[in-house]
Coordinates of C-alpha atoms and ligand atoms in Angstrom, one line a residue:
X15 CA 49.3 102.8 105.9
X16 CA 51.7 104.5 104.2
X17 CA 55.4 104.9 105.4
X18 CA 57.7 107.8 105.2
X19 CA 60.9 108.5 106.1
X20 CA 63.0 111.8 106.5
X21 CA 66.1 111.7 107.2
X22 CA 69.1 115.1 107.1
X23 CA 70.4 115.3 103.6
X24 CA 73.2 112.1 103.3
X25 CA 76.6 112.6 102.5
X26 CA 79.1 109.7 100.4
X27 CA 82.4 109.7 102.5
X28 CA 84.1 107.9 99.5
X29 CA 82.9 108.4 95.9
X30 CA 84.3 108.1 92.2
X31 CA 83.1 110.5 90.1
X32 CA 86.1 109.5 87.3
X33 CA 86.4 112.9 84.9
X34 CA 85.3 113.8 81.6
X35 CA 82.3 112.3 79.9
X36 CA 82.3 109.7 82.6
X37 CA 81.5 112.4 85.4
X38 CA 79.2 114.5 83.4
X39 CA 77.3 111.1 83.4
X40 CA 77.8 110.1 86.6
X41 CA 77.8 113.1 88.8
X42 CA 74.4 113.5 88.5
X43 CA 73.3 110.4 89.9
X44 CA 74.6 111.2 92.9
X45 CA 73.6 115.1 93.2
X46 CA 70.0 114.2 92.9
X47 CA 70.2 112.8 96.7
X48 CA 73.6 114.1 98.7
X49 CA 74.7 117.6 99.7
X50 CA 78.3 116.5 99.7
X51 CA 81.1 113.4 99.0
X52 CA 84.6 113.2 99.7
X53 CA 86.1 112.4 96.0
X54 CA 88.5 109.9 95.1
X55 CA 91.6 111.4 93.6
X56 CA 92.5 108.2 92.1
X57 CA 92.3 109.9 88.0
X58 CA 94.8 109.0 85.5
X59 CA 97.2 110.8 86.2
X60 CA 96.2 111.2 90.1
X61 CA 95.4 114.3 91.8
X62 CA 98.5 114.9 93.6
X63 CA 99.1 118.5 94.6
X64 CA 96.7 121.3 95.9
X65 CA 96.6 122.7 92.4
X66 CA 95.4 119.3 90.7
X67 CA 92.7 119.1 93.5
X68 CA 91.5 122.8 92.7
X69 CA 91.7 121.9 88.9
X70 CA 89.6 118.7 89.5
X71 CA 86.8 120.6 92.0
X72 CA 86.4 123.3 89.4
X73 CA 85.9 120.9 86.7
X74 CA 83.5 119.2 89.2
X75 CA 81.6 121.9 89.9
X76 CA 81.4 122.5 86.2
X77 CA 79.4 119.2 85.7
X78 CA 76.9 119.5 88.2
X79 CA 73.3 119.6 86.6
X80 CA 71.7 123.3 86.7
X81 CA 70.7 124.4 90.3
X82 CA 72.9 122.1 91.9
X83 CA 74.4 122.5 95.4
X84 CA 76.2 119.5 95.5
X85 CA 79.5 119.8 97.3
X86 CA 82.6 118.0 96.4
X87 CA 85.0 117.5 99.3
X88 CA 88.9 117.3 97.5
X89 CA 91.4 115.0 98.9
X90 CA 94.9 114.4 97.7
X91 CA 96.8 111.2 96.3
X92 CA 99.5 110.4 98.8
X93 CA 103.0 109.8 97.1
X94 CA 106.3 109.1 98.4
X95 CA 107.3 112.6 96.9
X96 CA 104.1 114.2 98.2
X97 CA 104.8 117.4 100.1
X98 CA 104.2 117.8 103.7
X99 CA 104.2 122.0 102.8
X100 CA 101.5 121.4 99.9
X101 CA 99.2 119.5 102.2
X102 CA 99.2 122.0 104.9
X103 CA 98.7 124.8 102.6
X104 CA 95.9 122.8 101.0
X105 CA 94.1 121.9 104.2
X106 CA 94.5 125.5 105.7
X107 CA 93.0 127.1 102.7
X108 CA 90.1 124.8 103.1
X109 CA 90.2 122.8 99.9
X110 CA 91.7 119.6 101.0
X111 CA 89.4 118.1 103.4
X112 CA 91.7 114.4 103.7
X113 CA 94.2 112.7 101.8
X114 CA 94.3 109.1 100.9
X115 CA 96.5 106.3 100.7
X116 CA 96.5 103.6 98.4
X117 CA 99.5 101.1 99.4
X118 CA 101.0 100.9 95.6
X119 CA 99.5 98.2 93.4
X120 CA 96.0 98.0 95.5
X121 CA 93.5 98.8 93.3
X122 CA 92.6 100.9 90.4
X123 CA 95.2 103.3 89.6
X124 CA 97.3 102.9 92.6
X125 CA 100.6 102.5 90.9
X126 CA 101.7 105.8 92.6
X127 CA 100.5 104.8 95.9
X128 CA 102.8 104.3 99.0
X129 CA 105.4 101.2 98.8
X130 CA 107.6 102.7 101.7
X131 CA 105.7 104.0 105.0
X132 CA 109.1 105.8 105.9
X133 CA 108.8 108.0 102.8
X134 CA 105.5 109.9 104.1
X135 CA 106.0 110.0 107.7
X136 CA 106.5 114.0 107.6
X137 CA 103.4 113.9 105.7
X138 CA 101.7 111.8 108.0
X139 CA 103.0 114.0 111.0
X140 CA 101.8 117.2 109.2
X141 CA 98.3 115.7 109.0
X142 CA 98.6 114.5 112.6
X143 CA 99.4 118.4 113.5
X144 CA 96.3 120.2 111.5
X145 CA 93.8 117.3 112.2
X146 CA 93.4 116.5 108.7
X147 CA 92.2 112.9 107.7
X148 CA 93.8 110.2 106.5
X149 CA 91.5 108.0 104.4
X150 CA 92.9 104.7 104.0
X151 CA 92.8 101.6 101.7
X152 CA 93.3 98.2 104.2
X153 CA 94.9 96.2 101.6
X154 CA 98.2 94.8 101.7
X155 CA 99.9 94.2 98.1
X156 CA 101.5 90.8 98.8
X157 CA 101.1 88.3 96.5
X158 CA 101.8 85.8 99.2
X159 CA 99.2 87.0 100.9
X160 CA 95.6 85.3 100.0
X161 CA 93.1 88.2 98.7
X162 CA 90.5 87.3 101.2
X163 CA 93.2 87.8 103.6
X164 CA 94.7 91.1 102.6
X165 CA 92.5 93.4 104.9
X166 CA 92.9 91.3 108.0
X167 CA 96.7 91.3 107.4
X168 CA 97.1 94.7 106.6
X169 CA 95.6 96.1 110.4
X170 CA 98.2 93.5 112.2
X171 CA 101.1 94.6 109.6
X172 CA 100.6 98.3 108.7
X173 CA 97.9 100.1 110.1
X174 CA 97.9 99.4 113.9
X175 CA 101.7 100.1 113.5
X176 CA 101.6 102.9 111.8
X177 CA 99.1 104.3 114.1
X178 CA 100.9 103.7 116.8
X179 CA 104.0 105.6 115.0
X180 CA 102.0 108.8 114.6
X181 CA 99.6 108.7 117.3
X182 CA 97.6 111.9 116.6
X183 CA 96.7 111.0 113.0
X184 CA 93.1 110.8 112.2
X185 CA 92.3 108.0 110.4
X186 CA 89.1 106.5 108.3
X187 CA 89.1 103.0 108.0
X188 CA 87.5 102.6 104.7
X189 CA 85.1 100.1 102.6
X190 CA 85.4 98.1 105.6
X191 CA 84.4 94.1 104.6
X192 CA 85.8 92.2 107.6
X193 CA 84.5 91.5 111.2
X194 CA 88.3 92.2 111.8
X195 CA 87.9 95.5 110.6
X196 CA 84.8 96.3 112.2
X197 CA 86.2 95.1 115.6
X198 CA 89.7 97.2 114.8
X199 CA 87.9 100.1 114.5
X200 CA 85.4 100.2 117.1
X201 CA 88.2 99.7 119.7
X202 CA 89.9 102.7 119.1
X203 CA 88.5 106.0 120.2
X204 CA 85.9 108.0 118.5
X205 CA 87.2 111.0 116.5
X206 CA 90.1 110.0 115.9
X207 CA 89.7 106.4 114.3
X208 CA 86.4 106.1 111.8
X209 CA 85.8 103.9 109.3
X210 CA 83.2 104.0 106.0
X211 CA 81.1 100.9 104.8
X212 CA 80.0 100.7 101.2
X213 CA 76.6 99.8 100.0
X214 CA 77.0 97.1 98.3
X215 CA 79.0 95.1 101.1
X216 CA 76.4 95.6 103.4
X217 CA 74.4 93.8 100.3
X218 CA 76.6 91.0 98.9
X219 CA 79.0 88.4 99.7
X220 CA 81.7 86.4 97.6
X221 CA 78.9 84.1 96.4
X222 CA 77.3 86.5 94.8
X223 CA 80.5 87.4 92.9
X224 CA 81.0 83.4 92.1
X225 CA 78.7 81.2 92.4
X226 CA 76.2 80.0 89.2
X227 CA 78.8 81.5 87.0
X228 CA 81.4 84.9 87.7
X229 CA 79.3 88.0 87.6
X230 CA 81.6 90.7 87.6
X231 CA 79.6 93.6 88.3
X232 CA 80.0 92.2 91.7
X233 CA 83.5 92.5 91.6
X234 CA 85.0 95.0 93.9
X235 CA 88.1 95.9 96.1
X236 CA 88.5 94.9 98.8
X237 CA 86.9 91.9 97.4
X238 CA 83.4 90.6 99.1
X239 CA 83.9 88.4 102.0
X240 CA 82.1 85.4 103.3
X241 CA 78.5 86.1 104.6
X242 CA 79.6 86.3 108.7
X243 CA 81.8 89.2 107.6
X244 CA 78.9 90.8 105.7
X245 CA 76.7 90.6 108.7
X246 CA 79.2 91.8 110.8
X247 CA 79.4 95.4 108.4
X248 CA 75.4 95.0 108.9
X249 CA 75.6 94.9 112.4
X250 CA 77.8 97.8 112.8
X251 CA 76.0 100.3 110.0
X252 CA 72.5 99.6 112.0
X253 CA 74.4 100.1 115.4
X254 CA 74.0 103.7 115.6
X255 CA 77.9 103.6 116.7
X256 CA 79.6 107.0 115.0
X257 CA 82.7 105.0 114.5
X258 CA 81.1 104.2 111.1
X259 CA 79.4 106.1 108.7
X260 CA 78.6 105.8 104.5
X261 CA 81.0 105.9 101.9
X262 CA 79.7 104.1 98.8
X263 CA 82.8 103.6 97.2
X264 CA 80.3 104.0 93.9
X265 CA 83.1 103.4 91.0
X266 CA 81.5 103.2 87.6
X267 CA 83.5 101.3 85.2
X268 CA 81.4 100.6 81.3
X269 CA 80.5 97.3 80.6
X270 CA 83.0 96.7 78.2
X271 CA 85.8 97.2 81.1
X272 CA 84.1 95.1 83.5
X273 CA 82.8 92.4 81.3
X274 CA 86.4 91.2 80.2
X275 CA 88.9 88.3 80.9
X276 CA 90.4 91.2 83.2
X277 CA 87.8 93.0 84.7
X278 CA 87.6 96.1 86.8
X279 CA 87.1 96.3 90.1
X280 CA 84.1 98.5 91.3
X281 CA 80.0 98.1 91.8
X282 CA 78.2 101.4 90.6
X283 CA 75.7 102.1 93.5
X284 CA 75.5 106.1 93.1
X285 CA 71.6 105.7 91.5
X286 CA 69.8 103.4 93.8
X287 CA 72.3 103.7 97.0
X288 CA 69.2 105.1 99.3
X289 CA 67.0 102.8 98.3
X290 CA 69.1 99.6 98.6
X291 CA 70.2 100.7 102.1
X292 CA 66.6 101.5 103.2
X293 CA 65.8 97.9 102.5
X294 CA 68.8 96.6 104.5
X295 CA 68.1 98.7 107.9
X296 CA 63.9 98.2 107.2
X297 CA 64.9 94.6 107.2
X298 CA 66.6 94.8 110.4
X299 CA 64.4 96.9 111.7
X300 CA 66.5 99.8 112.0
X301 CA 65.1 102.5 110.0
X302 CA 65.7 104.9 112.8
X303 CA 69.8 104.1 113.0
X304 CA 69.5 105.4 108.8
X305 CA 70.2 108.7 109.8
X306 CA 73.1 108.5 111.6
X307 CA 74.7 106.1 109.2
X308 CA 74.0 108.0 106.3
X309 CA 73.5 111.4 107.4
X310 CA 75.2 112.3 111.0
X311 CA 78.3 110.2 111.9
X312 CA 80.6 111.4 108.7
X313 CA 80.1 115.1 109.1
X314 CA 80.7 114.7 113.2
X315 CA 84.3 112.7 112.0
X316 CA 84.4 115.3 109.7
X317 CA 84.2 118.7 112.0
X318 CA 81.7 119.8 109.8
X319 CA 77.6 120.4 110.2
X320 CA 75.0 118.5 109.3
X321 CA 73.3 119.4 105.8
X322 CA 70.3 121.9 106.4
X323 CA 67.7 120.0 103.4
X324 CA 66.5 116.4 104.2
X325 CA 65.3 113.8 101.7
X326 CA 62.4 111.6 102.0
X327 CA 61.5 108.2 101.2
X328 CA 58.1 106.2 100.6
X329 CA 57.7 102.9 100.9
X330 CA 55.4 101.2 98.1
X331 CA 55.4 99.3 94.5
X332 CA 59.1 98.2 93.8
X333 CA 61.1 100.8 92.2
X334 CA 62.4 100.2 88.7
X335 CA 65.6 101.5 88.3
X336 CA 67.5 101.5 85.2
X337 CA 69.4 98.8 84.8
X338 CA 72.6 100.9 83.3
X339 CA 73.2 104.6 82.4
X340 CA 74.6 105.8 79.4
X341 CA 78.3 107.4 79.9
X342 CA 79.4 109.1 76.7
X343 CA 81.8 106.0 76.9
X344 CA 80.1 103.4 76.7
X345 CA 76.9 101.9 78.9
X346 CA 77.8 101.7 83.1
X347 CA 75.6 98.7 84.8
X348 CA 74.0 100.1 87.7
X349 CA 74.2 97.7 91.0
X350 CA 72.0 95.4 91.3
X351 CA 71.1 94.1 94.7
X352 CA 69.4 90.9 93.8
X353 CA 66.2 91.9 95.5
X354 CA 63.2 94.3 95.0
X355 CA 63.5 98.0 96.2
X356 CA 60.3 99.0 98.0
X357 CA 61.9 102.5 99.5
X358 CA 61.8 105.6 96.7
X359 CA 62.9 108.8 97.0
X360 CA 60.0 111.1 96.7
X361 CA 61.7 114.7 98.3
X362 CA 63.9 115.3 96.5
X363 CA 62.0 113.4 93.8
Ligands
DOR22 O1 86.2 98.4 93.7 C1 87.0 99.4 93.7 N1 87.0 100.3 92.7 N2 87.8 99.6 94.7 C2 88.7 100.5 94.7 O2 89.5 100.6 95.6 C3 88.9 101.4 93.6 C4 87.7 101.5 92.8 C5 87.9 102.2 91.4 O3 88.5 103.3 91.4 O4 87.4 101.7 90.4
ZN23 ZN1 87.2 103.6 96.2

């Protein structure tokens, strides 16, 4: 018997596409499957203003392959000196669709990121006002605290407080790896508290990242997690609860960054993202919760429709996907979940 599944054309909630070289290779990857992703503005130097997002979306929309609909959705690099005026004008012409904070020091490219809350509360109340999304990075920066702590700490110390501060503001949760996180989230009420969850955490834990020597095309921020916390983000994508919804986090890096004494952090999971999570709900015997995860919950956060085309996938012979793509700058590794992929995309093939 063959099996098929249709699903609404998905959506990536939180996706790298880098610039230059990198995102004429990478872009792509992801086109051939979503209708839309919200894009990272973490470039060097960041996207910071309204013009620097319309600068980045035409260049986007440049690099998409011939006959491509594929919809970037711009958001803006919250800085201490961002201003409240430029987000608003942004968001009201329609080309900002959320801004992200990265507390400074985070993650990749982050040293402009937000060291002191009290600097972007106009901001923040701005967003609270015009509905407009603030996608977060749950990390606190301090070395005291442990790195398999820092998500944990920073709902307790900055989030939950700062929610409470500005109790209007919408706010996305992302690349969720905690039970902590998952819990947080699902308490507060839908719509206006969401909260994305990454492919490859609903894949890996920190053994994969460490054990039988480092492998550092696991490596990823927020780091991995034990295995309880990685069934916990399993529980909670199969759910069908709208709280949570896709957002890949896909960050290429080339080998040559990531396979170093200081290696980047970020898995590259735009090529085989379907796939990988059509194994994980078929093994939980969820395949009908897919849709919403992937396909319903993000544009519902989002205020926006659902994508008219679908996508199909067949069930059969593994799928051999490459094992890296070529990037202009050098070979990127694509993820690899550790496990055979029966589910290929056949529509669009
Ligand atoms: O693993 C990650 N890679 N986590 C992030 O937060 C940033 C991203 C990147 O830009 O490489
Ligand atoms: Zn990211």
């Amino acid at each position: 018997m063959i099996q098929r599944l249709t699903l609404r054309q998905p959506d990536d909630w939180h996706l790298h596409l880098r610039d230059g070289a990198m995102l004429r290779a990478v872009l792509p990857e992801t086109a051939r499957h979503f209708g839309r992703a919200i894009i990272m503005p973490n470039l060097v130097p960041p996207v910071v203003t309204t013009g620097d997002a319309a600068a980045y979306r035409d260049r986007i929309l440049a690099a998409r392959p011939d006959g491509s609909t594929f919809t970037p959705l711009m958001t803006l690099y919250l800085t201490e000196d961002t201003d409240p005026a430029d987000v608003r004008a942004g968001a009201e012409s329609g080309l900002i669709t959320a801004v992200k904070l990265y507390p400074a020091g985070a993650t990749t490219n982050s040293a402009s990121g937000v060291r002191d809350f009290d600097k972007v509360t106009a901001v923040l109340e701005t967003m609270a006002e015009i509905g407009l999304p603030l996608c977060v990075h749950g990390e606190v920066t301090d070395p005291a605290v442990d790195i398999f702590d820092r998500e944990a700490v920073f709902i307790d110390t900055v989030l939950d407080p700062l929610r409470r501060r500005i109790p209007g503001l919408r706010v996305v949760m992302e690349h969720i790896t905690t039970a902590d996180g998952i819990a947080y989230v699902q308490a507060q009420p839908n719509g206006q508290m969401g909260g994305t969850i990454t492919t490859h955490h609903l894949i890996i834990d920190r053994n994969h990242i460490l054990v039988g020597g480092i492998k550092p095309h696991y490596y990823c921020l927020p780091v991995a997690k034990r295995a309880t916390h990685r069934d916990a983000l399993i529980a909670a994508a199969i759910s069908g609860d709208p709280h949570f919804f896709l957002g890949t986090d896909s960050a290429p890096h080339t080998d040559a960054n990531k396979e170093s004494a200081c290696g980047c952090a970020g898995c590259f999971t735009a090529t085989n993202t379907l796939s990988c999570l059509a194994e994980v709900f078929d093994r939980h015997g969820a395949l009908d919760r897919l849709e919403g995860f992937a396909s319903r919950h993000g544009p519902a956060f989002y205020g926006l429709p659902v994508n008219a085309g679908t996508v199909t996938l067949e069930k059969g012979d593994p799928v051999a996907y490459p094992p890296r793509i070529d990037s202009g700058d050098g070979p990127v590794t694509v993820f690899d979940p550790g496990f055979p992929l029966r589910w290929r995309v056949i529509d669009p093939a």
